[in-house]
Tab-separated table of C-alpha atoms in Angstrom:
chain	number	residue	atom	x	y	z
A	58	MET	CA	37.044	-9.621	35.792
A	59	ASN	CA	38.970	-9.862	32.294
A	60	PHE	CA	35.572	-10.222	30.552
A	61	ILE	CA	34.097	-7.260	32.133
A	62	SER	CA	37.452	-5.273	31.705
A	63	ARG	CA	37.204	-5.949	28.005
A	64	TYR	CA	33.815	-5.267	27.721
A	65	LYS	CA	34.112	-1.836	29.197
A	66	ASN	CA	37.032	-1.108	26.959
A	67	MET	CA	34.984	-2.178	23.835
A	68	PRO	CA	34.054	0.616	21.490
A	69	SER	CA	30.475	1.558	21.325
A	70	PRO	CA	29.609	-0.125	18.148
A	71	ALA	CA	31.011	-3.408	19.474
A	72	ARG	CA	28.919	-3.012	22.761
A	73	ALA	CA	25.766	-2.415	20.696
A	74	ALA	CA	26.115	-5.367	18.419
A	75	ILE	CA	26.608	-7.751	21.566
A	76	TRP	CA	23.455	-6.346	23.101
A	77	PHE	CA	21.370	-6.269	19.679
A	78	VAL	CA	22.360	-10.062	19.277
A	79	ILE	CA	21.448	-10.918	22.904
A	80	CYS	CA	18.210	-8.967	22.443
A	81	ASN	CA	17.470	-10.881	19.452
A	82	VAL	CA	18.261	-14.195	20.805
A	83	VAL	CA	15.907	-13.186	23.850
A	84	ASN	CA	13.187	-12.175	21.574
A	85	LYS	CA	13.251	-15.649	19.653
A	86	GLY	CA	13.550	-17.219	22.893
A	87	ILE	CA	10.000	-15.643	23.897
A	88	SER	CA	8.520	-16.795	20.626
A	89	LEU	CA	9.492	-20.348	21.228
A	90	LEU	CA	8.485	-20.127	24.843
A	91	ALA	CA	4.989	-18.868	23.452
A	92	THR	CA	4.513	-22.063	21.500
A	93	PRO	CA	4.036	-24.825	23.828
A	94	ILE	CA	1.853	-22.433	26.151
A	95	LEU	CA	-0.434	-21.365	23.220
A	96	THR	CA	-0.967	-24.875	21.708
A	97	ARG	CA	-2.144	-26.169	25.205
A	98	ILE	CA	-4.468	-23.301	25.792
A	99	MET	CA	-5.837	-22.599	22.338
A	100	THR	CA	-7.455	-25.176	19.774
A	101	THR	CA	-5.644	-25.978	16.783
A	102	ASP	CA	-8.214	-23.870	14.706
A	103	GLN	CA	-7.741	-20.774	17.110
A	104	TYR	CA	-3.863	-21.335	17.334
A	105	GLY	CA	-4.092	-21.641	13.415
A	106	THR	CA	-5.822	-18.574	12.742
A	107	PHE	CA	-3.466	-16.586	14.980
A	108	SER	CA	-0.729	-18.117	12.923
A	109	VAL	CA	-2.263	-16.790	9.826
A	110	PHE	CA	-2.679	-13.334	11.411
A	111	GLN	CA	1.030	-13.056	11.959
A	112	SER	CA	1.801	-14.155	8.308
A	113	TRP	CA	-0.438	-11.506	6.942
A	114	VAL	CA	0.775	-8.805	9.321
A	115	SER	CA	4.610	-9.811	7.956
A	116	ILE	CA	3.267	-9.518	4.157
A	117	MET	CA	1.140	-6.434	4.544
A	118	THR	CA	3.956	-4.659	6.362
A	119	VAL	CA	5.913	-4.672	3.244
A	120	PHE	CA	3.085	-3.205	1.256
A	121	CYS	CA	2.139	-0.561	3.892
A	122	THR	CA	5.499	0.598	4.633
A	123	LEU	CA	7.825	-0.500	1.955
A	124	ASN	CA	10.175	-1.344	4.479
A	125	LEU	CA	11.212	2.233	4.659
A	126	PHE	CA	13.059	1.922	8.033
A	127	GLY	CA	15.413	-0.667	6.544
A	128	SER	CA	18.300	0.471	4.377
A	129	VAL	CA	16.387	3.246	2.745
A	130	TYR	CA	16.535	5.010	6.190
A	131	SER	CA	20.112	4.107	7.110
A	132	ARG	CA	20.988	5.512	3.576
A	133	GLY	CA	18.907	8.525	3.852
A	134	ARG	CA	20.656	9.710	7.350
A	135	LEU	CA	24.063	10.048	5.440
A	136	ASP	CA	22.447	11.575	2.479
A	137	PHE	CA	20.555	14.084	4.369
A	138	ARG	CA	22.839	14.991	7.273
A	139	GLY	CA	21.716	17.709	9.340
A	140	SER	CA	17.910	17.058	8.795
A	141	GLU	CA	17.563	13.603	9.989
A	142	MET	CA	14.688	14.192	12.209
A	143	GLN	CA	12.728	15.904	9.379
A	144	PHE	CA	13.655	12.959	6.884
A	145	GLU	CA	12.585	10.215	9.707
A	146	SER	CA	8.989	11.841	10.306
A	147	SER	CA	8.672	12.628	6.252
A	148	LEU	CA	9.036	8.638	5.867
A	149	LEU	CA	6.901	7.873	8.768
A	150	GLY	CA	4.417	10.170	7.142
A	151	LEU	CA	4.697	8.298	3.656
A	152	SER	CA	4.113	5.006	5.701
A	153	SER	CA	1.290	5.990	7.594
A	154	VAL	CA	-0.372	7.304	4.208
A	155	LEU	CA	0.239	4.165	2.479
A	156	THR	CA	-1.090	2.165	5.509
A	157	LEU	CA	-4.387	4.338	5.451
A	158	ALA	CA	-4.582	3.987	1.733
A	159	PHE	CA	-4.450	0.065	2.068
A	160	PHE	CA	-7.100	0.312	4.899
A	161	GLY	CA	-9.071	2.217	2.558
A	162	ILE	CA	-9.131	-0.302	0.101
A	163	PHE	CA	-10.199	-3.081	2.663
A	164	CYS	CA	-12.962	-0.967	3.640
A	165	MET	CA	-14.356	-0.820	0.208
A	166	ALA	CA	-14.932	-4.469	0.245
A	167	PRO	CA	-14.257	-5.943	3.745
A	168	THR	CA	-16.247	-9.342	3.385
A	169	PHE	CA	-14.241	-9.828	0.060
A	170	TRP	CA	-10.876	-9.181	1.727
A	171	ALA	CA	-11.906	-11.619	4.921
A	172	GLU	CA	-12.702	-14.248	2.456
A	173	VAL	CA	-9.296	-13.758	0.595
A	174	MET	CA	-7.137	-13.419	3.715
A	175	GLY	CA	-9.089	-15.989	5.904
A	176	LEU	CA	-9.446	-13.594	8.736
A	177	SER	CA	-12.545	-11.902	10.177
A	178	PRO	CA	-13.131	-8.181	9.135
A	179	PHE	CA	-12.285	-7.205	13.030
A	180	LEU	CA	-8.917	-8.897	13.082
A	181	ILE	CA	-8.038	-7.379	9.567
A	182	VAL	CA	-8.961	-3.812	11.308
A	183	LEU	CA	-6.444	-4.745	14.305
A	184	LEU	CA	-3.904	-5.906	11.580
A	185	PHE	CA	-3.540	-2.359	10.119
A	186	VAL	CA	-3.691	-0.717	13.445
A	187	GLU	CA	-0.694	-2.835	14.618
A	188	ILE	CA	1.087	-2.366	11.139
A	189	ALA	CA	0.460	1.756	11.577
A	190	LEU	CA	1.753	1.960	15.291
A	191	MET	CA	4.658	-0.519	14.691
A	192	SER	CA	6.081	1.680	11.882
A	193	ALA	CA	6.799	4.417	14.537
A	194	THR	CA	8.801	1.809	16.712
A	195	SER	CA	10.383	0.478	13.626
A	196	PHE	CA	11.822	3.936	12.760
A	197	TRP	CA	12.821	4.496	16.401
A	198	SER	CA	14.633	1.190	16.389
A	199	ALA	CA	16.531	1.928	13.220
A	200	ARG	CA	17.569	5.213	14.862
A	201	GLN	CA	18.813	3.419	17.927
A	202	ARG	CA	20.925	1.020	15.890
A	203	PHE	CA	22.315	3.783	13.766
A	204	GLU	CA	23.393	5.575	16.639
A	205	TYR	CA	24.343	2.472	18.518
A	206	ARG	CA	22.104	3.282	21.537
A	207	TYR	CA	21.065	0.017	22.672
A	208	ARG	CA	19.870	0.415	26.338
A	209	ALA	CA	16.317	1.818	25.424
A	210	LEU	CA	16.102	-0.563	22.415
A	211	VAL	CA	16.692	-3.625	24.372
A	212	PHE	CA	14.350	-2.656	27.224
A	213	VAL	CA	11.589	-1.639	24.968
A	214	THR	CA	11.866	-4.619	22.825
A	215	ILE	CA	11.947	-7.244	25.435
A	216	ALA	CA	9.432	-5.476	27.721
A	217	THR	CA	6.990	-5.376	24.567
A	218	ASN	CA	7.159	-8.937	23.742
A	219	VAL	CA	6.982	-10.246	27.487
A	220	PHE	CA	4.108	-7.845	28.117
A	221	SER	CA	2.425	-9.297	24.863
A	222	LEU	CA	2.694	-12.850	25.593
A	223	GLY	CA	1.918	-12.646	29.594
A	224	ALA	CA	-1.251	-10.216	28.944
A	225	GLY	CA	-2.060	-12.626	25.978
A	226	ILE	CA	-2.060	-15.707	28.083
A	227	ILE	CA	-4.067	-13.954	30.784
A	228	ALA	CA	-6.699	-12.643	28.455
A	229	ILE	CA	-7.078	-16.345	26.558
A	230	LEU	CA	-7.624	-17.922	29.824
A	231	ASN	CA	-10.796	-15.409	30.700
A	232	THR	CA	-12.498	-15.521	27.365
A	233	ASP	CA	-13.841	-17.647	24.935
A	234	ALA	CA	-12.910	-15.482	21.998
A	235	LYS	CA	-9.243	-16.565	22.414
A	236	VAL	CA	-7.847	-15.492	18.971
A	237	GLU	CA	-9.173	-11.997	19.416
A	238	ALA	CA	-7.985	-11.661	22.845
A	239	ARG	CA	-4.412	-12.751	21.897
A	240	VAL	CA	-4.448	-10.516	18.983
A	241	ILE	CA	-5.768	-7.467	21.027
A	242	MET	CA	-3.106	-7.983	23.927
A	243	ASP	CA	-0.447	-8.064	21.066
A	244	VAL	CA	-1.685	-4.912	19.512
A	245	ILE	CA	-2.017	-3.052	23.054
A	246	ALA	CA	1.521	-4.312	23.774
A	247	LYS	CA	3.002	-2.849	20.679
A	248	GLY	CA	0.528	0.111	20.232
A	249	ILE	CA	1.404	1.773	23.548
A	250	PRO	CA	5.044	2.475	22.671
A	251	GLY	CA	4.322	3.018	18.968
A	252	ILE	CA	1.810	5.609	19.823
A	253	LEU	CA	4.046	7.433	22.029
A	254	LEU	CA	7.228	7.223	19.495
A	255	MET	CA	4.801	8.354	16.640
A	256	VAL	CA	3.987	11.431	18.510
A	257	LEU	CA	7.707	12.097	19.447
A	258	ILE	CA	8.945	11.546	15.958
A	259	PHE	CA	6.289	13.893	14.385
A	260	ALA	CA	6.800	16.429	17.129
A	261	ARG	CA	10.687	16.569	16.583
A	262	GLY	CA	10.724	16.291	12.972
A	263	LYS	CA	7.625	18.641	12.268
A	264	CYS	CA	7.498	17.153	8.697
A	265	LEU	CA	4.726	14.842	7.540
A	266	PHE	CA	5.430	15.594	3.818
A	267	ARG	CA	8.330	16.688	1.848
A	268	LYS	CA	8.227	15.840	-1.822
A	269	GLU	CA	12.136	15.459	-2.056
A	270	TYR	CA	12.162	12.543	1.051
A	271	TRP	CA	9.198	10.809	-0.451
A	272	LYS	CA	10.419	10.672	-3.994
A	273	TYR	CA	13.863	9.470	-2.250
A	274	GLY	CA	12.049	6.792	-0.230
A	275	ILE	CA	9.974	5.534	-3.117
A	276	SER	CA	12.845	5.399	-5.759
A	277	LEU	CA	15.002	3.406	-3.485
A	278	SER	CA	12.328	1.040	-1.783
A	279	VAL	CA	9.939	0.031	-4.609
A	280	PRO	CA	12.697	-1.725	-6.737
A	281	LEU	CA	13.412	-3.859	-3.558
A	282	LEU	CA	9.845	-4.797	-3.138
A	283	PRO	CA	10.163	-8.086	-5.245
A	284	HIS	CA	13.150	-9.130	-3.067
A	285	PHE	CA	11.494	-8.392	0.338
A	286	LEU	CA	7.989	-10.002	-0.789
A	287	SER	CA	10.070	-13.220	-1.898
A	288	HIS	CA	11.701	-13.181	1.328
A	289	TYR	CA	8.223	-13.125	3.398
A	290	VAL	CA	6.457	-15.579	0.785
A	291	LEU	CA	8.997	-18.290	1.289
A	292	ASN	CA	8.622	-17.667	5.218
A	293	GLN	CA	4.666	-17.058	5.431
A	294	SER	CA	3.107	-18.217	2.270
A	295	ASP	CA	2.789	-21.832	3.381
A	296	ARG	CA	0.637	-21.355	6.091
A	297	LEU	CA	-1.623	-18.755	4.365
A	298	MET	CA	-1.974	-21.219	1.593
A	299	ILE	CA	-2.779	-24.112	3.651
A	300	SER	CA	-5.315	-22.132	5.705
A	301	GLN	CA	-6.954	-21.409	2.386
A	302	ILE	CA	-6.687	-24.710	0.840
A	303	VAL	CA	-7.118	-27.080	3.924
A	304	ASN	CA	-8.123	-25.412	7.118
A	305	ASN	CA	-6.727	-23.398	10.068
A	306	SER	CA	-6.159	-26.552	12.181
A	307	ALA	CA	-3.865	-27.901	9.385
A	308	ALA	CA	-1.963	-24.321	9.423
A	309	ALA	CA	-1.639	-24.695	13.228
A	310	LEU	CA	0.018	-28.134	12.774
A	311	TYR	CA	2.354	-26.739	9.944
A	312	SER	CA	3.071	-23.715	12.061
A	313	VAL	CA	4.526	-25.742	15.155
A	314	SER	CA	6.740	-27.968	13.379
A	315	TYR	CA	7.896	-25.014	11.407
A	316	SER	CA	8.778	-23.160	14.663
A	317	ILE	CA	10.752	-26.080	15.810
A	318	ALA	CA	12.688	-26.602	12.703
A	319	MET	CA	13.370	-22.724	12.141
A	320	ALA	CA	14.610	-22.301	15.751
A	321	LEU	CA	17.695	-23.580	14.504
A	322	VAL	CA	17.942	-20.425	12.317
A	323	ILE	CA	18.996	-18.748	15.493
A	324	VAL	CA	22.173	-20.712	15.822
A	325	VAL	CA	22.686	-20.750	11.872
A	326	THR	CA	22.541	-16.871	11.721
A	327	ALA	CA	25.001	-16.682	14.779
A	328	ILE	CA	27.525	-18.758	12.948
A	329	ASN	CA	27.343	-17.075	9.725
A	330	ASP	CA	27.488	-13.579	11.774
A	331	SER	CA	31.038	-14.822	12.812
A	332	TYR	CA	31.975	-16.885	9.413
A	333	CYS	CA	31.100	-14.168	7.128
A	334	PRO	CA	33.736	-11.166	8.589
A	335	TYR	CA	36.225	-13.913	8.657
A	336	THR	CA	35.697	-15.142	5.078
A	337	PHE	CA	35.608	-11.389	4.032
A	338	GLN	CA	39.279	-10.949	5.992
A	339	GLU	CA	40.534	-14.128	4.482
A	340	LEU	CA	39.692	-13.335	0.676
A	341	ASP	CA	40.938	-10.084	1.260
A	342	GLU	CA	44.383	-11.152	2.204
A	343	GLY	CA	44.158	-13.924	-0.543
A	344	ARG	CA	43.845	-16.829	1.870
A	345	VAL	CA	41.377	-18.824	-0.178
A	346	ASP	CA	42.555	-22.145	1.489
A	347	GLY	CA	41.553	-20.834	4.946
A	348	VAL	CA	38.117	-19.894	3.686
A	349	ARG	CA	37.621	-23.367	2.152
A	350	LYS	CA	38.786	-25.566	5.038
A	351	SER	CA	36.628	-23.476	7.323
A	352	GLY	CA	33.454	-23.603	5.189
A	353	TYR	CA	33.662	-27.448	4.860
A	354	LEU	CA	33.875	-27.720	8.839
A	355	ILE	CA	30.965	-24.972	9.364
A	356	LEU	CA	28.885	-26.847	6.728
A	357	MET	CA	29.405	-30.224	8.463
A	358	LEU	CA	28.539	-28.640	11.731
A	359	VAL	CA	25.258	-27.305	10.230
A	360	GLY	CA	24.541	-30.514	8.884
A	361	ALA	CA	25.151	-32.244	11.922
A	362	LEU	CA	22.873	-29.857	14.020
A	363	THR	CA	20.121	-30.458	11.388
A	364	ILE	CA	20.229	-34.165	11.676
A	365	MET	CA	20.126	-33.877	15.436
A	366	ILE	CA	16.773	-31.593	15.186
A	367	MET	CA	15.317	-34.381	12.978
A	368	ALA	CA	16.267	-37.102	15.195
A	369	PHE	CA	15.064	-35.714	18.282
A	370	ALA	CA	11.956	-34.029	16.621
A	371	PRO	CA	9.260	-36.566	18.124
A	372	GLU	CA	10.592	-35.445	21.776
A	373	VAL	CA	10.657	-31.882	20.905
A	374	LEU	CA	7.263	-31.909	19.370
A	375	SER	CA	5.811	-33.424	22.552
A	376	VAL	CA	7.178	-30.459	24.564
A	377	PHE	CA	6.256	-27.968	22.082
A	378	ALA	CA	2.661	-28.916	21.766
A	379	GLY	CA	0.221	-31.608	22.901
A	380	PRO	CA	-0.691	-34.965	21.450
A	381	GLU	CA	-3.028	-33.489	18.688
A	382	TYR	CA	-0.081	-32.150	17.091
A	383	SER	CA	1.787	-35.450	16.739
A	384	ASP	CA	0.723	-35.853	13.180
A	385	ALA	CA	3.240	-33.165	12.333
A	386	VAL	CA	6.263	-34.922	13.226
A	387	ASP	CA	7.214	-36.245	10.040
A	388	ILE	CA	7.236	-32.646	8.350
A	389	ILE	CA	10.226	-31.669	10.755
A	390	PRO	CA	12.994	-33.443	8.721
A	391	PRO	CA	12.122	-31.324	5.454
A	392	LEU	CA	11.878	-28.092	7.340
A	393	SER	CA	15.058	-28.785	9.332
A	394	ALA	CA	16.818	-29.603	5.878
A	395	SER	CA	15.479	-26.221	4.586
A	396	VAL	CA	17.312	-24.603	7.414
A	397	PHE	CA	20.831	-26.251	6.147
A	398	PHE	CA	19.928	-24.826	2.681
A	399	ILE	CA	19.272	-21.428	4.170
A	400	PHE	CA	22.998	-21.570	5.376
A	401	PHE	CA	24.366	-22.862	2.294
A	402	TYR	CA	23.045	-20.175	0.275
A	403	SER	CA	24.328	-17.607	3.045
A	404	MET	CA	27.825	-19.221	2.492
A	405	MET	CA	27.779	-18.201	-1.156
A	406	SER	CA	26.120	-15.182	-0.952
A	407	ASN	CA	28.888	-14.051	1.302
A	408	LEU	CA	31.083	-14.417	-1.690
A	409	GLU	CA	28.747	-12.480	-3.980
A	410	TYR	CA	28.791	-9.703	-1.233
A	411	PHE	CA	32.457	-9.674	-0.917
A	412	TYR	CA	32.953	-9.174	-4.713
A	413	LYS	CA	30.143	-6.755	-4.680
A	414	LYS	CA	28.209	-8.591	-7.214
A	415	THR	CA	24.794	-8.542	-5.820
A	416	GLY	CA	22.661	-7.978	-8.853
A	417	LEU	CA	21.607	-11.490	-9.262
A	418	ILE	CA	20.436	-11.989	-5.542
A	419	ALA	CA	16.826	-10.607	-6.060
A	420	ILE	CA	16.500	-13.063	-9.146
A	421	ALA	CA	17.352	-16.010	-6.848
A	422	SER	CA	14.600	-14.892	-4.384
A	423	VAL	CA	11.955	-14.230	-6.589
A	424	ALA	CA	12.520	-17.515	-8.685
A	425	SER	CA	12.433	-19.441	-5.437
A	426	ALA	CA	9.118	-17.733	-4.229
A	427	VAL	CA	7.434	-18.253	-7.401
A	428	LEU	CA	8.285	-21.967	-7.262
A	429	ASN	CA	7.254	-22.365	-3.607
A	430	ILE	CA	3.752	-20.905	-4.531
A	431	GLY	CA	3.447	-23.124	-7.824
A	432	LEU	CA	4.314	-26.118	-6.074
A	433	ASN	CA	1.863	-25.211	-3.147
A	434	LEU	CA	-0.957	-24.615	-5.646
A	435	VAL	CA	-0.345	-28.084	-7.324
A	436	LEU	CA	0.574	-30.230	-4.098
A	437	ILE	CA	-1.196	-29.197	-1.099
A	438	PRO	CA	-4.864	-29.764	-2.569
A	439	THR	CA	-3.730	-33.374	-3.484
A	440	PHE	CA	-1.279	-34.456	-0.590
A	441	GLY	CA	-2.730	-31.881	1.892
A	442	TYR	CA	-0.590	-29.439	4.524
A	443	LYS	CA	2.485	-31.711	4.506
A	444	ALA	CA	3.252	-31.107	0.965
A	445	ALA	CA	4.093	-27.671	2.084
A	446	ALA	CA	7.150	-28.699	3.970
A	447	TRP	CA	8.665	-30.489	0.899
A	448	THR	CA	7.647	-27.358	-1.320
A	449	THR	CA	9.718	-25.130	1.181
A	450	LEU	CA	12.635	-27.628	0.962
A	451	ALA	CA	12.675	-27.705	-2.764
A	452	SER	CA	12.197	-23.757	-2.792
A	453	TYR	CA	15.319	-23.128	-0.469
A	454	MET	CA	17.253	-25.967	-2.538
A	455	MET	CA	16.750	-23.932	-5.656
A	456	LEU	CA	17.794	-20.710	-3.655
A	457	ALA	CA	20.946	-22.339	-2.551
A	458	PHE	CA	21.826	-23.807	-5.855
A	459	MET	CA	21.278	-20.703	-7.801
A	460	HIS	CA	23.433	-18.728	-5.373
A	461	TRP	CA	26.240	-21.521	-5.700
A	462	ALA	CA	25.853	-21.035	-9.463
A	463	PHE	CA	26.265	-17.296	-9.323
A	464	SER	CA	29.212	-17.343	-6.750
A	465	ALA	CA	30.934	-19.877	-8.681
A	466	ARG	CA	30.760	-17.721	-11.999
A	467	ILE	CA	31.992	-14.573	-9.832
A	468	CYS	CA	34.886	-16.720	-8.483
A	469	ARG	CA	36.046	-17.901	-11.752
A	470	VAL	CA	36.177	-14.451	-12.957
A	471	GLU	CA	37.575	-12.860	-9.777
A	472	LEU	CA	40.074	-15.816	-8.576
A	473	GLY	CA	40.355	-17.879	-11.646
A	474	ARG	CA	39.324	-20.798	-9.400
A	475	GLN	CA	36.532	-22.090	-7.218
A	476	VAL	CA	36.553	-21.307	-3.506
A	477	TYR	CA	34.617	-24.541	-2.475
A	478	SER	CA	34.996	-27.897	-3.986
A	479	SER	CA	31.758	-29.207	-5.720
A	480	ARG	CA	32.515	-32.758	-4.673
A	481	TYR	CA	32.572	-31.943	-1.008
A	482	LEU	CA	29.518	-29.724	-1.411
A	483	LEU	CA	27.445	-32.212	-3.223
A	484	LEU	CA	28.497	-35.102	-0.589
A	485	THR	CA	27.214	-32.892	2.406
A	486	VAL	CA	23.995	-32.067	0.644
A	487	ALA	CA	23.480	-35.926	-0.383
A	488	VAL	CA	24.047	-36.905	3.144
A	489	VAL	CA	21.497	-34.460	4.445
A	490	LEU	CA	18.753	-35.328	1.773
A	491	ILE	CA	19.253	-38.990	2.331
A	492	VAL	CA	18.854	-38.627	6.210
A	493	THR	CA	15.792	-36.399	5.498
A	494	LEU	CA	14.182	-39.061	3.417
A	495	GLY	CA	14.916	-41.870	5.466
A	496	MET	CA	14.126	-40.261	9.025
A	497	ASP	CA	10.421	-40.968	9.166
A	498	LEU	CA	11.216	-44.523	8.815
A	499	ILE	CA	13.104	-44.661	12.260
A	500	TYR	CA	11.066	-42.414	14.369
A	501	GLY	CA	9.525	-45.495	15.911
A	502	MET	CA	12.912	-46.860	16.625
A	503	VAL	CA	14.100	-44.957	19.774
A	504	LEU	CA	17.347	-46.795	20.099
A	505	VAL	CA	18.372	-46.122	16.798
A	506	ARG	CA	17.605	-42.357	16.736
A	507	TYR	CA	19.443	-41.921	20.136
A	508	LEU	CA	22.411	-43.707	18.853
A	509	ILE	CA	22.309	-41.296	15.694
A	510	LEU	CA	22.455	-38.337	18.484
A	511	LEU	CA	25.254	-40.047	20.349
A	512	ILE	CA	27.414	-40.650	17.094
A	513	ILE	CA	26.991	-36.984	16.180
A	514	THR	CA	27.784	-35.631	19.555
A	515	VAL	CA	30.802	-37.738	19.657
A	516	CYS	CA	31.901	-36.558	16.224
A	517	LEU	CA	31.342	-32.939	17.495
A	518	PHE	CA	33.163	-33.333	20.437
A	519	VAL	CA	36.089	-34.641	18.857
A	520	LYS	CA	36.323	-31.696	16.325
A	521	ARG	CA	35.018	-29.174	18.977
A	522	HIS	CA	38.538	-27.297	18.988
A	523	GLU	CA	38.564	-26.928	15.261
A	524	ILE	CA	34.898	-26.071	15.126
A	525	LEU	CA	35.308	-23.370	17.952
A	526	SER	CA	38.562	-22.028	16.376
A	527	VAL	CA	36.376	-21.284	13.118
A	528	VAL	CA	33.476	-19.782	15.069
A	529	ARG	CA	35.193	-17.285	17.232
A	530	LYS	CA	37.121	-15.951	14.190
A	531	ARG	CA	35.904	-12.410	13.651
A	532	SER	CA	37.030	-9.385	11.593
């Protein structure tokens, strides 16, 4: 009852934040649930093709929409008070025109683009349909978040994903064109609310084009394109390049291991969502030592979770996929270590955001993405798809160390000292990397792996009160 009463007394923003987190976790869970099902009812080549399709949707969404439904939309609602509906419909109009323009470029040479993207022309048409209709849903979702209206958003989002997965499985089981069936069901699931919301937004706003709004959207979004693209390159380019250089089956093997390793991102994001406001509050009140001690503890926790995923990889992979995917078990360690460095750079970027020194963030993102593509071009043709896991790790390490260098310089100027000790950070990094390099050697030693899991579990249990006290701290 105490929790219920506290929940009812929460302000709308707090309740909305809780439900948005729940919605995100549930959707990630649905995606994870889909993996062991799809890998068993599709061949590796078919699953690889579907993974490539999803990667291209993510990348082309940046070009076709400029991510106008993100921070540009939120900022514009404040700058154009009183005409929010017109602003929203105008940005949706801009997004729709851009999508149509890129579709027109594809139509000029469909065979060429099909070869470049590694997809059939039919799948590429479906890709543009999905992007066009999902844009309306994205703008509507942004408005719901801005206004803290979580009920409809949570329902639509979860219902869409459940229908997409359920209908997709049924369609796959009843046809030989399994990739097309899965994609069509996904487009239908996302397209039905997308069409309705597109009509609703245009009907309310009654504004397809207004120069002021389009200029505003383009001027704010285009400078951020390198940052957005770099983010998606780090997340998606491996599968696309494996598909092109090796084959779709190799892309499928990589995708399953990537999904397993990156599942930890859900936990890491939740930890940072708690740690970030605590960091801001402590720094604002001058308590640097509190941030340092808590940071060490949280970094140790993330490192321990990373090693646990590595140690348990063979069992997790056997659940997520069939024996035909077992060859990909040894790329889970470097991909899991990448998650550790994702949290590492998040810790450092928290300091950059606190002191409002974010100008170098895009440089780090672009540099890491360029490194990832360059290493993939050199190493995948020589060493195969497994090289992509190590190039991903190298890229995230570079991203983490660049943010570390940036934040260190900022702290020297703002504080006159460092928040985190280089010795402790390097020691933690060294332990994670040593375990990563050595884990493949002990995959056949079940007792050794289980002993590692037991030791880490005992250590976390002993430190549970200290860890929970940090994780629960919020501004």
